[in-house]
Coordinates of C-alpha atoms and ligand atoms in Angstrom, one line a residue:
M1465 CA 19.2 -75.4 -10.9
N1466 CA 22.1 -75.7 -13.3
I1467 CA 25.6 -77.1 -12.9
N1468 CA 27.5 -76.6 -16.1
G1469 CA 24.3 -76.6 -18.1
T1470 CA 22.7 -79.7 -16.5
A1471 CA 19.6 -79.3 -14.4
Y1472 CA 20.0 -80.9 -10.9
R1473 CA 18.0 -81.3 -7.8
T1474 CA 19.9 -82.2 -4.6
I1475 CA 18.0 -85.5 -4.0
W1476 CA 16.1 -87.9 -6.2
P1477 CA 14.8 -91.5 -6.1
G1478 CA 17.0 -94.2 -7.6
D1479 CA 15.7 -96.0 -10.7
D1480 CA 15.1 -99.2 -8.7
Q1481 CA 12.6 -97.7 -6.2
A1482 CA 14.9 -99.1 -3.5
S1483 CA 17.5 -96.3 -3.2
V1484 CA 17.9 -92.5 -3.1
V1485 CA 20.6 -90.5 -4.7
I1486 CA 22.1 -87.3 -3.2
I1487 CA 24.8 -84.8 -4.2
D1488 CA 27.6 -85.3 -1.6
Q1489 CA 28.0 -81.7 -0.3
T1490 CA 31.1 -82.6 1.7
K1491 CA 32.9 -82.9 -1.6
L1492 CA 31.9 -79.6 -3.1
P1493 CA 33.2 -77.3 -4.5
H1494 CA 36.1 -79.5 -5.6
R1495 CA 34.3 -82.5 -6.8
L1496 CA 30.7 -83.1 -7.9
E1497 CA 29.9 -86.5 -6.7
T1498 CA 26.7 -88.4 -5.9
V1499 CA 26.1 -91.0 -3.1
T1500 CA 23.4 -93.7 -3.3
L1501 CA 21.5 -94.2 0.0
R1502 CA 20.1 -97.8 0.4
T1503 CA 19.2 -98.0 4.1
V1504 CA 17.9 -95.7 6.9
E1505 CA 21.4 -95.8 8.4
D1506 CA 22.8 -94.4 5.1
A1507 CA 20.2 -91.6 5.3
A1508 CA 20.9 -90.8 8.9
H1509 CA 24.7 -90.8 8.3
A1510 CA 24.2 -88.4 5.3
I1511 CA 22.3 -86.0 7.6
L1512 CA 24.8 -86.3 10.5
V1513 CA 28.0 -85.8 8.5
M1514 CA 26.3 -83.1 6.3
Q1515 CA 26.5 -84.8 3.0
V1516 CA 23.1 -83.2 2.9
R1517 CA 22.4 -80.1 5.0
G1518 CA 20.2 -77.1 5.0
A1519 CA 16.8 -77.3 6.8
P1520 CA 14.5 -78.2 3.9
L1521 CA 16.9 -80.8 2.4
I1522 CA 17.4 -82.5 5.8
G1523 CA 13.6 -82.9 5.9
A1524 CA 13.4 -84.3 2.4
T1525 CA 16.3 -86.7 3.1
A1526 CA 14.7 -87.9 6.3
A1527 CA 11.4 -88.6 4.4
Y1528 CA 13.2 -90.7 1.9
G1529 CA 15.3 -92.3 4.7
L1530 CA 12.0 -93.4 6.3
A1531 CA 10.9 -94.9 3.0
L1532 CA 14.2 -96.9 2.9
A1533 CA 13.5 -98.0 6.5
L1534 CA 10.0 -99.3 5.6
L1535 CA 11.4 -101.3 2.7
A1536 CA 13.3 -103.3 5.2
D1537 CA 10.5 -103.6 7.8
A1538 CA 7.1 -101.8 7.6
S1539 CA 5.9 -102.7 11.1
D1540 CA 4.4 -100.1 13.5
S1541 CA 7.4 -100.5 15.9
H1542 CA 10.0 -100.1 13.1
L1543 CA 8.1 -97.0 11.8
D1544 CA 8.3 -95.4 15.3
R1545 CA 11.9 -96.4 15.9
S1546 CA 13.1 -95.1 12.5
I1547 CA 11.3 -91.8 12.9
A1548 CA 13.0 -91.4 16.3
F1549 CA 16.4 -92.5 14.9
L1550 CA 16.3 -90.0 12.0
A1551 CA 14.9 -87.1 14.1
K1552 CA 17.9 -87.2 16.5
Q1553 CA 20.6 -86.7 13.8
R1554 CA 20.4 -82.9 13.9
P1555 CA 18.5 -80.9 16.6
T1556 CA 18.0 -77.4 15.3
A1557 CA 16.3 -77.5 11.9
V1558 CA 12.6 -78.2 12.6
N1559 CA 12.0 -79.3 9.1
L1560 CA 13.5 -82.6 10.0
R1561 CA 10.8 -83.3 12.6
W1562 CA 8.2 -81.7 10.4
A1563 CA 8.9 -84.0 7.4
L1564 CA 8.9 -87.1 9.7
E1565 CA 5.6 -86.1 11.3
E1566 CA 4.1 -85.6 7.8
M1567 CA 5.3 -89.1 6.9
R1568 CA 3.9 -90.6 10.1
R1569 CA 0.5 -89.0 9.5
A1570 CA 0.4 -90.4 5.9
L1571 CA 1.8 -93.9 6.7
A1572 CA 0.6 -95.0 10.1
P1573 CA -3.0 -95.6 9.1
L1574 CA -2.0 -97.8 6.1
P1575 CA -1.6 -101.6 6.1
A1576 CA 2.0 -102.5 6.6
D1577 CA 2.4 -104.1 3.1
T1578 CA 1.5 -100.9 1.3
R1579 CA 3.6 -98.5 3.5
A1580 CA 7.0 -98.7 1.7
S1581 CA 5.6 -97.7 -1.8
A1582 CA 3.4 -95.1 -0.2
A1583 CA 6.4 -93.7 1.7
F1584 CA 8.4 -93.2 -1.5
A1585 CA 5.4 -91.4 -3.1
K1586 CA 5.0 -89.2 0.0
A1587 CA 8.7 -88.4 0.2
G1588 CA 8.6 -87.5 -3.5
A1589 CA 5.6 -85.2 -2.8
I1590 CA 7.5 -83.5 0.1
A1591 CA 10.4 -82.9 -2.3
D1592 CA 8.2 -81.6 -5.1
D1593 CA 6.3 -79.3 -2.6
D1594 CA 9.7 -77.9 -1.4
V1595 CA 10.6 -77.0 -5.0
E1596 CA 7.3 -75.2 -5.6
T1597 CA 7.4 -73.5 -2.2
C1598 CA 10.9 -72.2 -2.8
R1599 CA 9.9 -71.0 -6.3
R1600 CA 7.1 -69.0 -4.8
I1601 CA 9.5 -67.5 -2.1
G1602 CA 11.5 -66.3 -5.1
V1603 CA 8.6 -64.7 -6.8
H1604 CA 7.7 -62.7 -3.6
G1605 CA 11.4 -61.8 -3.0
L1606 CA 11.8 -60.7 -6.6
A1607 CA 9.3 -57.9 -6.0
L1608 CA 11.5 -56.7 -3.1
I1609 CA 14.7 -56.7 -5.1
R1610 CA 12.9 -55.1 -8.0
A1611 CA 11.7 -52.2 -5.8
I1612 CA 15.3 -51.6 -4.5
A1613 CA 16.7 -51.8 -8.1
E1614 CA 14.2 -49.0 -9.1
T1615 CA 15.7 -46.7 -6.5
K1616 CA 19.3 -47.2 -7.8
P1617 CA 21.0 -45.4 -10.7
A1618 CA 20.5 -47.3 -13.9
G1619 CA 23.1 -50.0 -14.4
T1620 CA 24.1 -50.4 -10.8
A1621 CA 23.6 -53.7 -9.1
V1622 CA 21.5 -54.5 -6.1
N1623 CA 23.9 -55.7 -3.5
V1624 CA 22.6 -58.6 -1.4
L1625 CA 24.5 -60.0 1.5
T1626 CA 23.8 -63.6 2.6
H1627 CA 25.2 -65.9 5.2
C1628 CA 25.8 -69.7 5.1
N1629 CA 24.1 -71.6 2.3
A1630 CA 20.3 -71.1 2.1
G1631 CA 20.6 -71.9 -1.6
W1632 CA 19.3 -74.7 -3.8
L1633 CA 21.9 -77.0 -2.3
A1634 CA 20.1 -76.5 1.1
C1635 CA 16.7 -77.3 -0.4
V1636 CA 15.6 -79.5 -3.2
D1637 CA 15.8 -76.7 -5.8
W1638 CA 15.8 -72.9 -6.0
G1639 CA 16.8 -72.3 -2.3
T1640 CA 15.1 -69.9 0.1
A1641 CA 17.4 -66.9 0.5
T1642 CA 18.8 -67.4 -3.0
S1643 CA 15.5 -67.9 -4.8
P1644 CA 14.7 -64.2 -5.0
I1645 CA 18.3 -63.7 -6.2
Y1646 CA 17.9 -66.2 -9.0
H1647 CA 14.5 -64.9 -10.0
A1648 CA 15.9 -61.3 -10.1
H1649 CA 19.0 -62.4 -12.1
D1650 CA 16.8 -64.3 -14.5
A1651 CA 14.5 -61.3 -14.9
G1652 CA 17.4 -59.2 -16.0
I1653 CA 17.9 -57.2 -12.8
A1654 CA 21.5 -56.6 -12.0
V1655 CA 22.3 -58.3 -8.7
H1656 CA 25.5 -58.9 -6.9
V1657 CA 25.9 -61.1 -3.8
W1658 CA 28.3 -60.7 -0.9
V1659 CA 28.8 -64.3 0.2
D1660 CA 29.9 -64.8 3.9
E1661 CA 32.4 -67.7 3.9
T1662 CA 30.6 -69.0 7.0
R1663 CA 33.2 -70.6 9.3
P1664 CA 33.6 -73.3 10.5
R1665 CA 32.1 -75.5 7.7
N1666 CA 32.5 -72.7 5.1
Q1667 CA 29.1 -73.3 3.5
G1668 CA 29.3 -69.9 1.9
A1669 CA 32.7 -70.4 0.3
A1670 CA 32.1 -74.1 -0.7
L1671 CA 28.4 -74.1 -1.6
T1672 CA 26.8 -70.6 -2.0
A1673 CA 29.7 -69.2 -4.1
Y1674 CA 29.7 -72.5 -6.1
E1675 CA 26.0 -72.5 -6.9
L1676 CA 25.8 -68.7 -7.7
G1677 CA 28.8 -69.1 -10.0
R1678 CA 27.3 -72.1 -11.8
H1679 CA 24.2 -70.0 -12.5
G1680 CA 26.2 -67.0 -13.6
V1681 CA 25.1 -64.7 -10.7
P1682 CA 27.8 -62.1 -9.9
H1683 CA 29.1 -62.5 -6.4
T1684 CA 32.1 -61.9 -4.1
L1685 CA 33.3 -64.1 -1.3
I1686 CA 34.0 -62.3 2.0
V1687 CA 35.3 -63.3 5.4
D1688 CA 32.6 -63.5 8.0
N1689 CA 33.8 -60.3 9.7
A1690 CA 33.6 -58.1 6.6
G1691 CA 29.8 -57.7 6.5
G1692 CA 29.6 -54.9 9.1
H1693 CA 32.3 -52.9 7.4
L1694 CA 30.5 -53.2 4.0
M1695 CA 27.2 -52.1 5.5
Q1696 CA 28.8 -49.1 7.1
H1697 CA 30.1 -48.0 3.7
G1698 CA 26.8 -48.4 1.8
K1699 CA 27.8 -51.5 -0.1
V1700 CA 24.9 -53.7 1.0
D1701 CA 21.4 -52.9 -0.1
L1702 CA 19.8 -55.7 1.8
C1703 CA 20.6 -58.9 3.6
I1704 CA 18.7 -62.1 2.9
V1705 CA 19.4 -65.2 5.0
G1706 CA 17.6 -68.5 5.5
T1707 CA 16.6 -70.1 8.8
D1708 CA 16.4 -73.5 10.5
R1709 CA 13.6 -72.7 12.9
V1710 CA 11.3 -69.7 13.4
A1711 CA 9.4 -69.4 16.7
A1712 CA 5.8 -68.3 16.8
N1713 CA 7.0 -64.8 18.0
G1714 CA 9.3 -64.4 14.9
D1715 CA 12.6 -65.2 16.6
V1716 CA 14.9 -66.8 14.0
A1717 CA 17.5 -69.6 14.5
N1718 CA 20.1 -69.7 11.7
K1719 CA 23.7 -70.5 11.1
I1720 CA 26.1 -69.2 13.8
G1721 CA 27.0 -65.6 12.9
T1722 CA 23.6 -64.6 11.6
Y1723 CA 22.8 -62.6 14.8
L1724 CA 26.0 -60.5 14.3
K1725 CA 24.9 -59.7 10.7
A1726 CA 21.5 -58.7 11.9
L1727 CA 23.0 -56.4 14.6
A1728 CA 25.2 -54.7 12.0
A1729 CA 22.3 -54.4 9.6
H1730 CA 20.1 -52.8 12.4
D1731 CA 22.9 -50.4 13.3
T1732 CA 23.4 -49.3 9.7
G1733 CA 19.8 -49.2 8.6
V1734 CA 20.2 -52.1 6.1
P1735 CA 17.0 -54.1 5.6
F1736 CA 17.5 -57.6 7.0
Y1737 CA 15.1 -60.3 5.5
V1738 CA 14.7 -63.9 6.4
A1739 CA 13.4 -66.3 3.7
L1740 CA 11.6 -69.4 4.8
P1741 CA 9.1 -72.0 3.9
Y1742 CA 6.0 -72.8 6.1
S1743 CA 7.8 -76.0 7.2
T1744 CA 10.4 -74.0 9.1
I1745 CA 7.9 -72.3 11.5
D1746 CA 7.8 -74.0 14.9
W1747 CA 4.3 -73.0 16.1
T1748 CA 4.9 -74.9 19.4
L1749 CA 7.6 -72.5 20.6
A1750 CA 6.6 -69.1 22.0
S1751 CA 10.0 -67.6 21.5
G1752 CA 13.5 -68.5 20.2
R1753 CA 14.8 -69.0 23.7
D1754 CA 13.8 -72.7 23.6
I1755 CA 15.2 -73.5 20.2
P1756 CA 17.8 -76.3 20.7
I1757 CA 21.2 -75.2 19.4
E1758 CA 23.4 -77.9 17.9
E1759 CA 26.9 -78.2 19.3
R1760 CA 29.2 -79.8 16.8
S1761 CA 32.7 -81.3 16.9
A1762 CA 35.5 -79.0 18.0
D1763 CA 37.4 -80.5 15.1
E1764 CA 35.4 -78.4 12.7
V1765 CA 36.9 -75.3 14.3
L1766 CA 40.4 -76.6 14.7
K1767 CA 40.8 -77.8 11.1
L1768 CA 40.1 -76.5 7.6
Q1769 CA 39.4 -78.6 4.5
G1770 CA 40.7 -77.4 1.1
Q1771 CA 42.3 -78.3 -2.1
L1772 CA 46.1 -78.6 -2.4
T1773 CA 48.0 -77.5 -5.5
D1774 CA 48.2 -81.1 -6.7
G1775 CA 44.4 -81.2 -6.8
S1776 CA 43.9 -83.5 -3.8
V1777 CA 41.6 -82.4 -1.0
A1778 CA 43.1 -82.3 2.5
S1779 CA 42.3 -81.2 6.0
V1780 CA 44.9 -79.0 7.8
A1781 CA 45.2 -78.0 11.5
I1782 CA 44.9 -74.2 12.1
A1783 CA 45.5 -74.1 15.9
A1784 CA 48.2 -75.2 18.2
P1785 CA 47.9 -78.9 19.2
G1786 CA 45.7 -79.2 22.2
S1787 CA 43.8 -75.9 21.9
P1788 CA 40.3 -76.3 23.2
A1789 CA 37.5 -75.2 20.8
A1790 CA 33.8 -74.7 21.1
N1791 CA 31.4 -75.0 18.1
P1792 CA 27.8 -73.9 18.6
A1793 CA 26.4 -74.3 15.1
F1794 CA 23.5 -71.9 15.2
D1795 CA 22.4 -68.7 16.9
V1796 CA 19.0 -67.0 17.5
T1797 CA 18.3 -63.5 16.1
P1798 CA 15.6 -61.7 18.0
Q1799 CA 12.6 -60.8 15.8
R1800 CA 13.1 -57.0 16.6
L1801 CA 16.2 -57.2 14.3
V1802 CA 14.4 -58.7 11.4
T1803 CA 12.8 -56.4 8.8
G1804 CA 10.5 -59.1 7.4
F1805 CA 9.9 -62.7 6.4
I1806 CA 9.8 -63.7 2.7
T1807 CA 7.6 -66.8 2.5
E1808 CA 5.7 -68.8 -0.1
R1809 CA 2.6 -66.8 0.8
G1810 CA 4.1 -63.4 0.6
I1811 CA 6.1 -61.0 2.8
A1812 CA 5.2 -60.6 6.5
S1813 CA 6.4 -58.5 9.4
A1814 CA 8.7 -60.6 11.6
D1815 CA 6.3 -61.0 14.5
R1816 CA 3.4 -63.1 15.7
N1817 CA 0.9 -60.9 14.0
G1818 CA 2.8 -61.0 10.7
L1819 CA 3.0 -64.8 10.8
L1820 CA -0.6 -65.3 11.7
A1821 CA -1.7 -62.9 9.0
L1822 CA -0.1 -65.2 6.5
Y1823 CA -1.0 -68.5 8.2
P1824 CA -4.5 -67.7 9.8
E1825 CA -5.2 -71.4 10.1
R1826 CA -2.6 -71.5 13.0
R1827 CA -4.4 -68.9 15.0
E1828 CA -5.8 -71.4 17.5
S1829 CA -2.7 -73.7 17.8
A1830 CA 0.2 -71.2 17.9
A1831 CA 2.1 -71.0 21.2
Ligands
LIG1930 O1 24.5 -76.5 9.2 P1 23.8 -76.3 8.0 O2 24.6 -76.1 6.8 O3 22.7 -77.4 7.8 O4 23.0 -74.9 8.2 C1 22.3 -74.4 7.2 C2 21.7 -73.1 7.5 O5 21.9 -72.5 8.5 C3 20.7 -72.5 6.5 O6 20.8 -71.1 6.5 C4 19.3 -72.9 6.9 O7 19.2 -74.3 7.0 C5 18.3 -72.5 5.9 S1 18.4 -73.5 4.4 C6 17.3 -72.9 3.3

C-alpha cells in the first residue's frame, strides 16, 4: 500500500541476498524507519519487541529469519534449532509456526549447500502468497460492504469498526480486516472506519489510523471503551477484525478487547466479521480453550509512548510507582458471537461446518 505516494510492503529481501529489510513498527506513526535484519537473532528480536507484528507478518519474518539462519549454518541440527528458537518468540499467532513448518517441509529434504538460497526463495513465496491471499480476502469482503452500502441512503458512508491493526502493516500488504475496506474505498464506495486505539500498545492509534490516513480512507480514532456506545446509537454498520488463531470449531483469538467488541455487537445486532487467511486456522485445536495467550510485560500497561511537543518520542508513566499490572495480550471470542469469516476462498459461517465447506481437504485431519 502507499505511504505518501510510494508503494511499500512491510518486509522485503535486501539487495545482497544476505539480509532482510522491515519497516520498524515501534517507530510509527512518528517516524518511518526501516531496519536491516542480518541474523536469525535479529529476526527473533524484531518479532519479540514487535518491530514487526500481526500474525501474517510474524510468519513471513520468521521464514526470512530462517533463511538468515541457514546462511550461517545449513546443517540439520541448526535448521531444527533455529525453527524452535524463532517459534518461541510469540505464542499466540499460529502463522509463526505455520510458516516455519512450511519452511521445514521445503528445506529439510534438500542438500545442506542448497538450503540457504532455497530458503530465501521459499520465504519470498510465503510473502507473495500472503499478498495475494489478503487481496482475495478484500475482494470477498468488498461484496459484503457493497451489500450494506446499497441499503443506506445515497451519500452516507458504511461505518466499519475495527480493533488493533489487522491492516497491511500486520501482513505483507493489503491487510486482512482492512483489505475489504481498501477495496471498497478504491471502488468508490463511501466507507468510514472507527479505529479502536487498542491499549496497551496502541496499534489502532499508531498503525491503523496511520495506514488508513496514508491511503486516504476516512476514519476516526476512538478509545477502546467507545465501541459499545457507538453500536447502541446505530453508528456502526459492521465490525471487521483480524485474528491470530482460529480453532477448528471457529473460536477466534485476537488482540485483547476483541471479545468485548463481539459482545457489544451481539447485543446490538451489529454484524461481527473476522477476516483471516488459511494460515491462521489451527486445525489441531478443537476449540479456543487451548489457544495459548501471550502475557506481555506489565511495563506496556504502566507506560505510554508518544511524541512530545519538541518532536522527540518519549515514554511516560501513567500509574503510581509500584502499581502492579497484568497484560494478557489476546482474548478468545467464542464462535457463537461471530457472524462470519471472510477468507481468501469466500465467506463462511463461523463454525466447523463453515470452515470445512471452504477447506474440504481438511475434513479428515481437523480436530
Ligand atoms: O500483538 P499484535 O500487534 O501482533 O496483535 C495483532 C493482532 O491482534 C491482529 O489483529 C492479528 O494479528 C491479525 S493481523 C492480520
